[in-house]
mmCIF file of C-alpha atoms and ligand atoms in Angstrom:
data_model
loop_
_atom_site.group_PDB
_atom_site.id
_atom_site.type_symbol
_atom_site.label_atom_id
_atom_site.label_comp_id
_atom_site.label_asym_id
_atom_site.label_seq_id
_atom_site.Cartn_x
_atom_site.Cartn_y
_atom_site.Cartn_z
ATOM 1 C CA MET V 1 -0.172 32.852 69.053
ATOM 2 C CA SER V 2 1.372 29.939 67.188
ATOM 3 C CA ARG V 3 3.606 30.693 64.194
ATOM 4 C CA LEU V 4 2.954 27.274 62.757
ATOM 5 C CA ILE V 5 0.968 26.441 59.642
ATOM 6 C CA VAL V 6 0.578 22.713 59.161
ATOM 7 C CA ALA V 7 0.393 21.395 55.594
ATOM 8 C CA PHE V 8 -2.020 18.526 55.010
ATOM 9 C CA ASP V 9 -0.761 16.636 51.952
ATOM 10 C CA PRO V 10 -2.504 13.256 51.844
ATOM 11 C CA GLU V 11 -1.273 10.049 50.299
ATOM 12 C CA GLU V 12 -3.795 7.243 50.632
ATOM 13 C CA GLU V 13 -5.476 8.044 53.944
ATOM 14 C CA PRO V 14 -9.243 8.469 54.201
ATOM 15 C CA LEU V 15 -10.500 11.996 54.892
ATOM 16 C CA GLU V 16 -11.407 10.986 58.460
ATOM 17 C CA TYR V 17 -7.686 10.611 59.214
ATOM 18 C CA TRP V 18 -7.040 14.269 58.362
ATOM 19 C CA ILE V 19 -10.143 15.538 60.104
ATOM 20 C CA ARG V 20 -9.059 13.752 63.272
ATOM 21 C CA LEU V 21 -5.523 15.122 62.883
ATOM 22 C CA GLY V 22 -6.961 18.614 62.358
ATOM 23 C CA GLY V 23 -8.760 18.315 65.684
ATOM 24 C CA GLU V 24 -5.622 17.031 67.444
ATOM 25 C CA LEU V 25 -3.406 19.794 66.094
ATOM 26 C CA CYS V 26 -5.929 22.594 66.420
ATOM 27 C CA GLY V 27 -4.515 24.006 69.653
ATOM 28 C CA GLU V 28 -0.968 23.971 68.286
ATOM 29 C CA VAL V 29 -1.247 25.730 64.920
ATOM 30 C CA TRP V 30 -2.154 29.111 63.496
ATOM 31 C CA GLY V 31 -3.605 27.535 60.409
ATOM 32 C CA VAL V 32 -3.929 24.523 58.139
ATOM 33 C CA LYS V 33 -2.770 24.578 54.519
ATOM 34 C CA VAL V 34 -4.417 22.277 52.004
ATOM 35 C CA GLY V 35 -3.472 21.980 48.364
ATOM 36 C CA LEU V 36 -4.559 20.101 45.276
ATOM 37 C CA PRO V 37 -3.745 16.646 46.735
ATOM 38 C CA PHE V 38 -6.315 17.295 49.471
ATOM 39 C CA LEU V 39 -8.933 19.067 47.380
ATOM 40 C CA LEU V 40 -8.843 16.624 44.466
ATOM 41 C CA ARG V 41 -9.114 13.597 46.719
ATOM 42 C CA TYR V 42 -11.722 14.799 49.170
ATOM 43 C CA GLY V 43 -13.567 17.613 47.381
ATOM 44 C CA LEU V 44 -14.679 21.034 48.584
ATOM 45 C CA GLY V 45 -17.061 19.567 51.170
ATOM 46 C CA SER V 46 -13.998 18.369 53.077
ATOM 47 C CA LEU V 47 -13.110 21.982 53.861
ATOM 48 C CA ALA V 48 -16.314 22.449 55.828
ATOM 49 C CA GLU V 49 -15.518 19.280 57.786
ATOM 50 C CA LEU V 50 -11.989 20.515 58.450
ATOM 51 C CA ARG V 51 -13.311 23.827 59.716
ATOM 52 C CA GLU V 52 -15.753 22.063 61.957
ATOM 53 C CA ALA V 53 -12.933 19.981 63.457
ATOM 54 C CA CYS V 54 -10.725 23.030 63.906
ATOM 55 C CA GLY V 55 -11.669 26.683 63.556
ATOM 56 C CA ARG V 56 -8.163 27.839 62.592
ATOM 57 C CA SER V 57 -7.408 29.582 59.314
ATOM 58 C CA VAL V 58 -7.623 27.338 56.276
ATOM 59 C CA ILE V 59 -5.278 28.281 53.448
ATOM 60 C CA ALA V 60 -5.984 26.950 49.966
ATOM 61 C CA ASP V 61 -2.632 26.385 48.317
ATOM 62 C CA LEU V 62 -3.767 26.326 44.690
ATOM 63 C CA LYS V 63 -0.531 27.906 43.370
ATOM 64 C CA LEU V 64 -2.664 29.651 40.795
ATOM 65 C CA ALA V 65 -0.870 30.755 37.619
ATOM 66 C CA ASP V 66 -3.399 31.795 34.991
ATOM 67 C CA ILE V 67 -5.210 34.800 33.551
ATOM 68 C CA GLY V 68 -7.183 36.843 36.087
ATOM 69 C CA PRO V 69 -10.751 35.741 35.272
ATOM 70 C CA VAL V 70 -9.847 32.063 35.312
ATOM 71 C CA MET V 71 -8.012 32.324 38.647
ATOM 72 C CA LEU V 72 -10.998 34.185 40.017
ATOM 73 C CA SER V 73 -13.376 31.530 38.753
ATOM 74 C CA SER V 74 -11.326 28.909 40.619
ATOM 75 C CA VAL V 75 -11.278 30.788 43.895
ATOM 76 C CA SER V 76 -14.927 31.803 43.809
ATOM 77 C CA ALA V 77 -15.719 28.109 44.329
ATOM 78 C CA LEU V 78 -13.974 28.465 47.712
ATOM 79 C CA ARG V 79 -16.112 31.355 48.941
ATOM 80 C CA GLY V 80 -16.824 31.004 52.659
ATOM 81 C CA LEU V 81 -14.571 27.959 52.967
ATOM 82 C CA VAL V 82 -11.066 29.391 53.284
ATOM 83 C CA GLU V 83 -9.331 32.427 54.794
ATOM 84 C CA ALA V 84 -6.526 32.689 52.245
ATOM 85 C CA VAL V 85 -5.503 31.563 48.768
ATOM 86 C CA ILE V 86 -1.972 31.101 47.400
ATOM 87 C CA ALA V 87 -1.133 32.142 43.844
ATOM 88 C CA HIS V 88 2.073 32.516 41.867
ATOM 89 C CA ALA V 89 3.292 36.078 41.361
ATOM 90 C CA PHE V 90 5.420 35.316 38.294
ATOM 91 C CA VAL V 91 2.357 35.493 36.016
ATOM 92 C CA GLY V 92 2.507 39.283 36.388
ATOM 93 C CA TYR V 93 0.107 41.947 37.626
ATOM 94 C CA ALA V 94 -1.763 43.212 34.558
ATOM 95 C CA GLY V 95 -4.435 40.807 33.398
ATOM 96 C CA ALA V 96 -3.557 38.279 36.062
ATOM 97 C CA ILE V 97 -2.887 39.153 39.724
ATOM 98 C CA GLU V 98 -4.716 42.464 39.380
ATOM 99 C CA GLY V 99 -8.075 40.785 38.764
ATOM 100 C CA LEU V 100 -7.458 38.058 41.308
ATOM 101 C CA ARG V 101 -6.590 40.626 43.951
ATOM 102 C CA LYS V 102 -9.763 42.641 43.363
ATOM 103 C CA GLY V 103 -11.978 39.566 43.343
ATOM 104 C CA LEU V 104 -10.478 38.194 46.557
ATOM 105 C CA GLU V 105 -10.893 41.573 48.228
ATOM 106 C CA GLU V 106 -14.600 41.450 47.416
ATOM 107 C CA MET V 107 -14.812 37.909 48.767
ATOM 108 C CA GLY V 108 -12.973 38.855 51.971
ATOM 109 C CA VAL V 109 -10.285 36.250 51.283
ATOM 110 C CA LYS V 110 -6.586 36.977 51.844
ATOM 111 C CA LEU V 111 -4.171 36.785 48.919
ATOM 112 C CA VAL V 112 -0.789 35.110 49.383
ATOM 113 C CA LEU V 113 1.759 35.324 46.567
ATOM 114 C CA VAL V 114 4.758 33.069 45.965
ATOM 115 C CA ALA V 115 8.033 34.988 45.716
ATOM 116 C CA SER V 116 10.383 32.027 45.652
ATOM 117 C CA MET V 117 10.105 28.278 46.234
ATOM 118 C CA SER V 118 11.855 25.880 48.564
ATOM 119 C CA HIS V 119 13.084 23.296 46.062
ATOM 120 C CA LYS V 120 16.377 23.508 44.179
ATOM 121 C CA GLY V 121 14.700 24.185 40.830
ATOM 122 C CA SER V 122 13.485 27.550 42.078
ATOM 123 C CA GLU V 123 17.031 28.741 41.348
ATOM 124 C CA GLU V 124 16.625 27.829 37.650
ATOM 125 C CA VAL V 125 13.888 30.261 36.650
ATOM 126 C CA ILE V 126 12.075 31.918 39.567
ATOM 127 C CA ASP V 127 14.977 33.192 41.670
ATOM 128 C CA PRO V 128 16.901 34.841 38.813
ATOM 129 C CA SER V 129 13.678 36.830 38.294
ATOM 130 C CA LEU V 130 13.171 37.600 41.986
ATOM 131 C CA GLU V 131 13.536 41.323 41.416
ATOM 132 C CA ARG V 132 10.653 41.309 38.934
ATOM 133 C CA VAL V 133 8.557 38.903 40.956
ATOM 134 C CA LEU V 134 8.900 41.203 43.967
ATOM 135 C CA GLU V 135 7.843 44.130 41.805
ATOM 136 C CA VAL V 136 4.590 42.286 41.034
ATOM 137 C CA ILE V 137 4.155 41.634 44.756
ATOM 138 C CA ARG V 138 4.776 45.280 45.562
ATOM 139 C CA ARG V 139 2.007 46.313 43.173
ATOM 140 C CA ALA V 140 -0.395 43.618 44.311
ATOM 141 C CA GLU V 141 -0.057 44.394 48.041
ATOM 142 C CA PRO V 142 -1.074 40.883 49.087
ATOM 143 C CA TRP V 143 -1.610 39.882 52.710
ATOM 144 C CA GLY V 144 1.215 37.344 52.588
ATOM 145 C CA ILE V 145 4.306 36.223 50.709
ATOM 146 C CA VAL V 146 5.700 32.686 50.389
ATOM 147 C CA ALA V 147 9.493 32.509 50.684
ATOM 148 C CA PRO V 148 11.678 29.461 51.319
ATOM 149 C CA ALA V 149 13.059 28.332 54.666
ATOM 150 C CA THR V 150 15.628 26.383 52.645
ATOM 151 C CA ARG V 151 17.142 29.687 51.425
ATOM 152 C CA PRO V 152 16.829 32.051 54.390
ATOM 153 C CA SER V 153 18.783 34.710 52.492
ATOM 154 C CA VAL V 154 15.711 35.177 50.275
ATOM 155 C CA ILE V 155 13.512 35.765 53.338
ATOM 156 C CA ALA V 156 16.054 38.219 54.727
ATOM 157 C CA GLU V 157 16.239 40.019 51.391
ATOM 158 C CA ILE V 158 12.451 40.489 51.277
ATOM 159 C CA ARG V 159 12.523 41.880 54.819
ATOM 160 C CA ARG V 160 15.513 44.101 53.978
ATOM 161 C CA ARG V 161 13.475 45.603 51.147
ATOM 162 C CA GLY V 162 10.819 46.604 53.645
ATOM 163 C CA PHE V 163 7.888 44.474 52.495
ATOM 164 C CA PRO V 164 5.316 44.776 55.300
ATOM 165 C CA GLN V 165 3.525 41.532 54.401
ATOM 166 C CA LYS V 166 3.403 38.353 56.423
ATOM 167 C CA ILE V 167 6.055 35.924 55.203
ATOM 168 C CA LEU V 168 4.996 32.264 55.142
ATOM 169 C CA SER V 169 7.903 29.905 54.859
ATOM 170 C CA PRO V 170 7.849 26.257 53.709
ATOM 171 C CA GLY V 171 10.789 23.857 53.687
ATOM 172 C CA VAL V 172 11.076 23.261 57.441
ATOM 173 C CA GLY V 173 11.602 19.668 58.522
ATOM 174 C CA ALA V 174 11.336 17.200 55.641
ATOM 175 C CA GLN V 175 13.082 19.562 53.205
ATOM 176 C CA GLY V 176 15.945 20.225 55.588
ATOM 177 C CA ALA V 177 15.489 23.629 57.196
ATOM 178 C CA PRO V 178 15.508 23.443 61.017
ATOM 179 C CA PRO V 179 12.413 24.598 62.937
ATOM 180 C CA GLY V 180 12.808 28.278 63.825
ATOM 181 C CA SER V 181 15.311 29.024 61.068
ATOM 182 C CA ALA V 182 12.794 30.832 58.849
ATOM 183 C CA LEU V 183 11.466 32.901 61.747
ATOM 184 C CA ARG V 184 15.040 33.829 62.596
ATOM 185 C CA ALA V 185 15.519 35.058 59.006
ATOM 186 C CA GLY V 186 12.413 37.244 59.218
ATOM 187 C CA ALA V 187 9.434 34.996 58.410
ATOM 188 C CA ASP V 188 6.184 35.261 60.375
ATOM 189 C CA TYR V 189 5.004 31.687 59.944
ATOM 190 C CA GLU V 190 6.670 28.372 59.218
ATOM 191 C CA ILE V 191 4.755 25.940 57.022
ATOM 192 C CA VAL V 192 5.465 22.389 58.137
ATOM 193 C CA GLY V 193 4.008 19.272 56.531
ATOM 194 C CA ARG V 194 5.489 15.787 56.766
ATOM 195 C CA TYR V 195 7.759 16.497 59.730
ATOM 196 C CA ILE V 196 4.568 16.870 61.761
ATOM 197 C CA THR V 197 1.966 14.831 59.911
ATOM 198 C CA ARG V 198 4.212 11.765 59.395
ATOM 199 C CA SER V 199 5.682 11.840 62.881
ATOM 200 C CA ARG V 200 4.722 9.244 65.482
ATOM 201 C CA ASP V 201 3.029 11.888 67.647
ATOM 202 C CA PRO V 202 2.028 14.890 65.472
ATOM 203 C CA ALA V 203 0.656 16.975 68.365
ATOM 204 C CA ALA V 204 3.867 16.480 70.395
ATOM 205 C CA THR V 205 5.995 17.378 67.358
ATOM 206 C CA ALA V 206 3.962 20.534 66.762
ATOM 207 C CA ARG V 207 4.278 21.430 70.456
ATOM 208 C CA ALA V 208 8.047 21.014 70.277
ATOM 209 C CA ILE V 209 8.229 23.338 67.249
ATOM 210 C CA ASN V 210 6.072 25.917 69.049
ATOM 211 C CA LEU V 211 8.413 25.784 72.045
ATOM 212 C CA GLU V 212 11.395 26.327 69.748
ATOM 213 C CA HIS V 213 9.584 29.286 68.157
ATOM 214 C CA GLU V 214 8.785 30.802 71.554
ATOM 215 C CA ARG V 215 12.385 30.374 72.682
ATOM 216 C CA LEU V 216 13.666 31.972 69.497
ATOM 217 C CA LEU V 217 11.242 34.885 69.505
ATOM 218 C CA GLY V 218 11.990 35.449 73.186
ATOM 219 C CA SER V 219 15.696 35.632 72.405
ATOM 220 C CA LEU V 220 14.995 38.186 69.681
ATOM 221 C CA GLY V 221 13.746 40.331 72.531
ATOM 222 C CA GLY V 222 10.239 41.176 71.350
ATOM 223 C CA ALA V 223 11.671 42.767 68.222
ATOM 224 C CA ARG V 224 9.196 40.650 66.258
HETATM 225 P P1 LIG J 1 6.733 19.422 53.762
HETATM 226 O O1 LIG J 1 6.957 20.201 55.076
HETATM 227 O O2 LIG J 1 6.120 18.089 53.985
HETATM 228 O O3 LIG J 1 7.938 19.402 52.908
HETATM 229 O O4 LIG J 1 5.593 20.224 52.981
HETATM 230 C C1 LIG J 1 5.802 21.509 52.525
HETATM 231 C C2 LIG J 1 4.511 22.127 52.064
HETATM 232 O O5 LIG J 1 4.772 23.442 51.610
HETATM 233 C C3 LIG J 1 3.840 21.382 50.927
HETATM 234 O O6 LIG J 1 2.440 21.484 51.128
HETATM 235 C C4 LIG J 1 4.232 22.166 49.683
HETATM 236 O O7 LIG J 1 3.223 22.195 48.718
HETATM 237 C C5 LIG J 1 4.407 23.576 50.248
HETATM 238 N N1 LIG J 1 5.417 24.386 49.559
HETATM 239 C C6 LIG J 1 6.737 23.984 49.461
HETATM 240 O O8 LIG J 1 7.121 22.907 49.919
HETATM 241 N N2 LIG J 1 7.626 24.817 48.823
HETATM 242 C C7 LIG J 1 7.262 26.003 48.285
HETATM 243 O O9 LIG J 1 8.115 26.705 47.763
HETATM 244 C C8 LIG J 1 5.926 26.413 48.373
HETATM 245 C C9 LIG J 1 5.012 25.589 49.027
HETATM 246 O O10 LIG J 1 3.757 25.980 49.139
#
């Protein structure tokens, strides 16, 4: 099973470009992550096309940060189109994540919460509050947690605290973290965007990352 989630963040390409790429990468990835750049350009109908091209998990990276009913209203538009939705945890549990969690459960969609981000600015506000953010995550019991490959110590800290969730880690490739480094720190999946999608041969690049993952996980001796 691949530990790779490819991020589709379009610039000016037509949708057909991404649908074709989805088909090419399908055998190499666990899932495809799309965010606002994709959804605003191509609309919700594009998700059905993406799923048709590749039956892997589609993750809607909406980075929701609102009151519960409004977040739920956003995600209910995605019913039947995605396997998972990403929201921020810093908004807190009561009146926010609590409602989102219940609604997603009813929809059969996985919740993924952001613990910390990969860019430098995450150290300004989010990371000093990591303790509290993780407390929200503990209460919410999401399926997955986003933690940065660019600061593997954060991934290791979440693992050390015994969170059983899947850890999804962005920041590999274009943002500087080497492929495999997040898995080594304790992540379950590495989210990779431009390093794959902007490479000359995206499928070959994804294959090379998978090989690195297999080598690494093999060396960890089946501990993961
Ligand atoms: P890239 O590999 O091209 O840098 O893309 C990273 C992807 O991960 C983007 O889709 C971005 O929205 C997402 N991401 C991130 O870079 N840092 C985070 O902390 C959380 C993210 O979801």
